Amino acid sequence: MLQQIFMDLNSASTIVLQVLTQATSQDTAVLKPAEEQLKQWETQPGFYSVLLNIFTNHSLDVNVRWLAVLYFKNGIDRYWRRVAPHALSEEEKSSLRAGLITNFNEPVNQIATQISVLIAKVARLDCPRQWPELIPTLLESVKVQDDLRQHRALLTFYHVTKTLASKRLAADRKLFYDLASGIYSFACSLWNHHTDTFLQQICTGDETAATNSLERTLLSLKVLRKLTVHGFVEPHRNAEVMGFLLGVFERLRQFLECSRRIGTEKLCRDRLEKTIILFTKVLLDFLDQHPFSFTPLIQRSLEFAVSYVFTEAGEGVVFERFIVQCMNLIKMIVKNYAYKPSKNFEDSSPETLEAHKIKTSFFTYPTLTEICRRLVSQYFLLAEEELTMWEEDPEGFTVEETGGDSWKYSLRPCTEVLFIDIFHEYNQTLTPVLLEMVHSLQGPTNVEDSSAILIKDAVYNAVGLAAYELFDSVDFDQWFKSQLLAELQVSHNRYKPIRRRVIWLIGQWISVKFKSDLRPMLYEAIRNLLQDQDLVVRIETATTLKLTVDDFEFRTDQFLPYLESMFTLLFQLLQEVTECDTKMHVLHVLSCVIERVNMQIRPYVGCLVQYLPLLWKQSEEHNMLRCAILTTLIHLVQGLGTDSKNLYPFLLPVIQLSTDVSQPPHVYLLEDGLELWLVTLENSPCLTPELLRIFQNMSALLELSSENLRTCFKIINAYIFLSSPEFLQMYATDLCQSFCDLLKDITTEGQVQVLKVVENVLKVNPVLGPQMFQPLLPSVFRGIIDGERYPVVMSTYLGVIGRVLLQNTSFFSLLLNQMACELGQKVDQLLGNMIEMWVDRIDNITQPERRKLSALALLSLLPSENSVVQDKFCGIINVSVEGLHDVMTEDPETGTYKDCMLMSHFEEPKVTEDEEPPTEQDKRKKTLALKDPVHTVSLQQFVYEKLKAQQELLGEQGFQALMETVDTEIVAQLQGFLQGF
């Protein structure tokens, strides 16, 4: 039925047109069936011919034509390739290609753009081999006199060139190089023609015609940009390419001068600025892709950019985005690695030395001095609109200053980055210049002199940005004591830019050069500034506090006298600010303080604990703020330790929501939510029903197999340590099933993590553990017998089976019988194979605990009359002696050996100021270790007892025969360890 519809193009067009019309409806009852119908037609031969027929019919409704273009475009992605399921036939594709370039006369701009894009998509797959006529047709069409056809052809020419330039396979690159060589002359002449036409029309004052010509200039320049940057392997060898690039500077000057002549016509001015920016992009892209080909342009580029940005030449013609591009051009030349010679000049290429020579000759002392002074005294100055924003929207001002959405596109960060790069490259020249500017500003500034205040703000900004370069040239400690501290104490409202800048400046220097004994003076200043009348100053002060507590030389004892007041002031700031970004920032500062002082925070967090539930509720639509709250809660729980149980009414629902993959916010909250879940368990004094219930989220998390899997395993282990019986009774079956599924498709590291959980279960519950995870154990046993090739996995296999063998002998016998049955082997034969592999691969085990466990486990097979065990006796003794070497240490006083892994009682470890106190989980692990044979059984004693029992079983003669199977050197070492028994 469907195929019959598309047999006749006209009748099919009528039917499809009707369905497309329904698909543009706002009524879902009409829309949904129409979309379903169109989806069914997607794979039918002739459907795309009908769509082409519809969207090229200019008499039809625009919305319907737009939808037809979109369906056609999506169809190219899905069905155009020959190997695609339901691929279009070669016959239909040939017809469609011809139809797409028959007329370039689409009247609607948006539809014209979409048609150009879909032609480019076809070109990416078919040009030039299956579509050799495309480029010649476009080249002819851009020459026509009809304005509409010329523009649409040029628009398509650009999109096709852009798409072909983006292909990266070597064969495709070669095709594009051939294309670029063939059409470059034409593209240049086309661009020059439209550019000259535009400039003439500007001179005659015909702005309407000029605007149309400028659009064509822009499109032809976009084509040239792609051809120039991506169309040549060695573009500097092509005279036309270099001629075009050298001509860019003159064209830029002409276009910048045009801005003086253009009236109030906004469209024309916008397009003019777009074109000027595109010129700079051509230079920047070419420099990025072909740094050595750019060498002949270095001098001209620097002269042009510096003259417009740092001299009067740019006055009245430059605009902010253009200045940013010029600064980026200077920065890319200054920083370019290709232009930096090796320390040994003789090792540098001639091209590098040539570029370096040009740079050096340009950046003379006068030039560098002027650039530095202009950057600081002109571009670093707070602008009038910034000062207005400070007054009217202080939080908005701080967000902009610290990297808001528009920050990276604005002038200020660009000037600061350029200053840092130039200062780093030429610091010996520029350090005296900057220090001279600092010395000229000694002492307090008159609060009535606003320009002097702004200059000082700019100079201090420069000193902060260049902190690392100025390390040897500035005595910052002395400056802090003699001047900066006093400036922080000037409380006049007009002096607030200096207060803000000085506290920022200290933050920049804190990790560079700031004596530890000055910290209390700084904390005093920070405490005062957190009470400043100006919100911007308080927020900046909070930032410096974070940098201070984050610093390597931070000392808790110096900070504690200020902790209560600072924490209270930060909390007040958190309540006062209203913007999501600012709240996140202040929360981050609070988190850092809590993290550094740890348990010392307990007396002061009451207010924050009461406020966070309200903030969580208010931030329902702001997931990033909720992430900040989660981070704060992580540090709070760590600081509160067992007292964190008082937070459970708020904390546990937060964890529940953040780690529930069926809830949309989990996309943002999951990583921090899992971390919070883990620290909550680690610090929990006991397992509550609510905490147990949250584990229901884990099954879906394990199915995700995401980068958070490691944290998930840590959480599972934390539950096992916290309350093994309750937890395993409820979740062991589901967990075992999840693990079985995981092991089918998981990395080596993932396998190890799963098996470590099983090992912990066996350690905590040696009786019931093997039964609970019985479905997993055969694959572990089989891995040992088969000689698992990854040492880390083999080590874990042996750890799991070692636990079963040592601590649950009856279950091991059942497992051995089951495996013998499955593998069709005799039990003794299988046991022998297992012992042999164990002995052979003992060096796969690197952890001393597991090596001792292996020795204990294998020794537990003794005494035995079993011929297989006796046959492997030598191997068992070898493993035991290796284990003794691992764990036995000599007592220097008595000269006797003792097992260093033995633990007799639990001691609360002494914690230094820099160490974190043990968590409840650390204590639980220690208590568990006191029941673990690895830590309670002396390997020396165990070896002695097992050998004695074997001797009693076999008699002296039989035992000696057995011992003779062991290497004499090993026997000697064994006797050395067993002296005194």
Short mmCIF file of N, CA and C in Angstrom, two decimals, residues 127-184:
data_model
loop_
_atom_site.label_atom_id
_atom_site.label_comp_id
_atom_site.label_asym_id
_atom_site.label_seq_id
_atom_site.Cartn_x
_atom_site.Cartn_y
_atom_site.Cartn_z
N CYS A 127 30.33 14.12 -3.19
CA CYS A 127 31.14 15.02 -4.02
C CYS A 127 32.63 14.72 -3.82
N PRO A 128 33.41 14.59 -4.88
CA PRO A 128 33.04 14.84 -6.28
C PRO A 128 32.68 13.57 -7.07
N ARG A 129 32.88 12.40 -6.50
CA ARG A 129 32.80 11.18 -7.31
C ARG A 129 31.41 10.96 -7.91
N GLN A 130 30.38 10.97 -7.04
CA GLN A 130 29.02 10.73 -7.56
C GLN A 130 28.33 12.03 -7.99
N TRP A 131 28.95 13.16 -7.67
CA TRP A 131 28.28 14.44 -7.97
C TRP A 131 29.30 15.44 -8.53
N PRO A 132 29.92 15.11 -9.64
CA PRO A 132 30.98 15.98 -10.19
C PRO A 132 30.46 17.33 -10.67
N GLU A 133 29.17 17.39 -10.97
CA GLU A 133 28.61 18.64 -11.53
C GLU A 133 28.28 19.68 -10.46
N LEU A 134 28.35 19.32 -9.18
CA LEU A 134 27.94 20.25 -8.12
C LEU A 134 28.77 21.53 -8.13
N ILE A 135 30.09 21.41 -8.02
CA ILE A 135 30.95 22.60 -7.91
C ILE A 135 30.86 23.46 -9.18
N PRO A 136 30.98 22.88 -10.39
CA PRO A 136 30.83 23.71 -11.60
C PRO A 136 29.49 24.45 -11.64
N THR A 137 28.42 23.77 -11.21
CA THR A 137 27.10 24.42 -11.21
C THR A 137 27.08 25.60 -10.25
N LEU A 138 27.66 25.41 -9.08
CA LEU A 138 27.71 26.50 -8.10
C LEU A 138 28.54 27.67 -8.61
N LEU A 139 29.69 27.37 -9.23
CA LEU A 139 30.56 28.44 -9.75
C LEU A 139 29.86 29.25 -10.83
N GLU A 140 29.06 28.58 -11.64
CA GLU A 140 28.31 29.31 -12.68
C GLU A 140 27.18 30.12 -12.06
N SER A 141 26.54 29.54 -11.04
CA SER A 141 25.36 30.19 -10.46
C SER A 141 25.72 31.45 -9.67
N VAL A 142 26.94 31.49 -9.08
CA VAL A 142 27.31 32.69 -8.31
C VAL A 142 27.66 33.86 -9.23
N LYS A 143 27.74 33.59 -10.55
CA LYS A 143 28.06 34.67 -11.49
C LYS A 143 26.82 35.38 -12.04
N VAL A 144 25.64 34.77 -11.84
CA VAL A 144 24.43 35.32 -12.45
C VAL A 144 24.11 36.70 -11.89
N GLN A 145 23.36 37.48 -12.67
CA GLN A 145 23.05 38.85 -12.27
C GLN A 145 21.88 38.93 -11.29
N ASP A 146 21.01 37.90 -11.34
CA ASP A 146 19.84 37.90 -10.45
C ASP A 146 20.29 37.85 -8.99
N ASP A 147 19.93 38.87 -8.19
CA ASP A 147 20.41 38.99 -6.81
C ASP A 147 20.07 37.78 -5.95
N LEU A 148 18.81 37.33 -6.04
CA LEU A 148 18.37 36.22 -5.19
C LEU A 148 19.14 34.95 -5.52
N ARG A 149 19.19 34.61 -6.83
CA ARG A 149 19.86 33.37 -7.24
C ARG A 149 21.35 33.42 -6.89
N GLN A 150 21.92 34.59 -7.11
CA GLN A 150 23.35 34.74 -6.81
C GLN A 150 23.62 34.51 -5.32
N HIS A 151 22.77 35.11 -4.47
CA HIS A 151 22.95 34.98 -3.02
C HIS A 151 22.76 33.53 -2.57
N ARG A 152 21.69 32.87 -3.07
CA ARG A 152 21.42 31.49 -2.64
C ARG A 152 22.52 30.54 -3.10
N ALA A 153 23.04 30.77 -4.30
CA ALA A 153 24.14 29.93 -4.80
C ALA A 153 25.39 30.14 -3.96
N LEU A 154 25.65 31.39 -3.59
CA LEU A 154 26.81 31.72 -2.76
C LEU A 154 26.67 31.11 -1.37
N LEU A 155 25.45 31.16 -0.83
CA LEU A 155 25.17 30.55 0.47
C LEU A 155 25.46 29.05 0.42
N THR A 156 25.01 28.39 -0.66
CA THR A 156 25.24 26.95 -0.82
C THR A 156 26.72 26.67 -1.02
N PHE A 157 27.38 27.50 -1.81
CA PHE A 157 28.82 27.36 -2.05
C PHE A 157 29.58 27.38 -0.73
N TYR A 158 29.20 28.28 0.16
CA TYR A 158 29.85 28.37 1.46
C TYR A 158 29.63 27.09 2.27
N HIS A 159 28.38 26.64 2.38
CA HIS A 159 28.09 25.46 3.21
C HIS A 159 28.77 24.20 2.66
N VAL A 160 28.83 24.08 1.33
CA VAL A 160 29.50 22.93 0.72
C VAL A 160 31.00 22.98 1.02
N THR A 161 31.60 24.16 0.86
CA THR A 161 33.04 24.31 1.13
C THR A 161 33.34 24.01 2.59
N LYS A 162 32.52 24.55 3.48
CA LYS A 162 32.69 24.34 4.92
C LYS A 162 32.64 22.85 5.26
N THR A 163 31.69 22.14 4.69
CA THR A 163 31.53 20.70 4.98
C THR A 163 32.69 19.89 4.42
N LEU A 164 33.08 20.16 3.18
CA LEU A 164 34.18 19.41 2.58
C LEU A 164 35.50 19.68 3.31
N ALA A 165 35.66 20.91 3.81
CA ALA A 165 36.88 21.26 4.54
C ALA A 165 36.99 20.53 5.87
N SER A 166 35.86 20.09 6.41
CA SER A 166 35.86 19.45 7.73
C SER A 166 36.20 17.96 7.68
N LYS A 167 36.29 17.38 6.46
CA LYS A 167 36.59 15.95 6.35
C LYS A 167 38.07 15.72 6.66
N ARG A 168 38.38 14.63 7.38
CA ARG A 168 39.72 14.47 7.91
C ARG A 168 40.50 13.25 7.38
N LEU A 169 39.83 12.35 6.67
CA LEU A 169 40.56 11.20 6.12
C LEU A 169 41.52 11.68 5.03
N ALA A 170 42.65 11.00 4.91
CA ALA A 170 43.70 11.44 3.99
C ALA A 170 43.19 11.58 2.56
N ALA A 171 42.40 10.60 2.11
CA ALA A 171 41.88 10.66 0.74
C ALA A 171 40.97 11.87 0.55
N ASP A 172 40.15 12.15 1.56
CA ASP A 172 39.25 13.31 1.49
C ASP A 172 40.05 14.61 1.52
N ARG A 173 41.12 14.65 2.33
CA ARG A 173 41.96 15.85 2.38
C ARG A 173 42.56 16.12 1.01
N LYS A 174 43.02 15.04 0.34
CA LYS A 174 43.61 15.19 -0.99
C LYS A 174 42.60 15.76 -1.97
N LEU A 175 41.38 15.27 -1.92
CA LEU A 175 40.33 15.78 -2.80
C LEU A 175 40.07 17.26 -2.55
N PHE A 176 40.09 17.66 -1.25
CA PHE A 176 39.82 19.07 -0.94
C PHE A 176 41.00 19.94 -1.39
N TYR A 177 42.23 19.43 -1.27
CA TYR A 177 43.38 20.19 -1.77
C TYR A 177 43.24 20.44 -3.28
N ASP A 178 42.83 19.40 -4.00
CA ASP A 178 42.64 19.54 -5.45
C ASP A 178 41.55 20.56 -5.76
N LEU A 179 40.45 20.48 -5.01
CA LEU A 179 39.35 21.42 -5.20
C LEU A 179 39.81 22.85 -4.94
N ALA A 180 40.53 23.05 -3.82
CA ALA A 180 40.98 24.39 -3.44
C ALA A 180 41.90 24.97 -4.51
N SER A 181 42.83 24.15 -5.03
CA SER A 181 43.74 24.64 -6.08
C SER A 181 42.98 25.04 -7.32
N GLY A 182 41.93 24.29 -7.61
CA GLY A 182 41.16 24.56 -8.83
C GLY A 182 40.28 25.79 -8.76
N ILE A 183 39.77 26.13 -7.58
CA ILE A 183 38.79 27.21 -7.50
C ILE A 183 39.28 28.43 -6.74
N TYR A 184 40.54 28.40 -6.24
CA TYR A 184 41.00 29.49 -5.38
C TYR A 184 41.02 30.84 -6.10
#
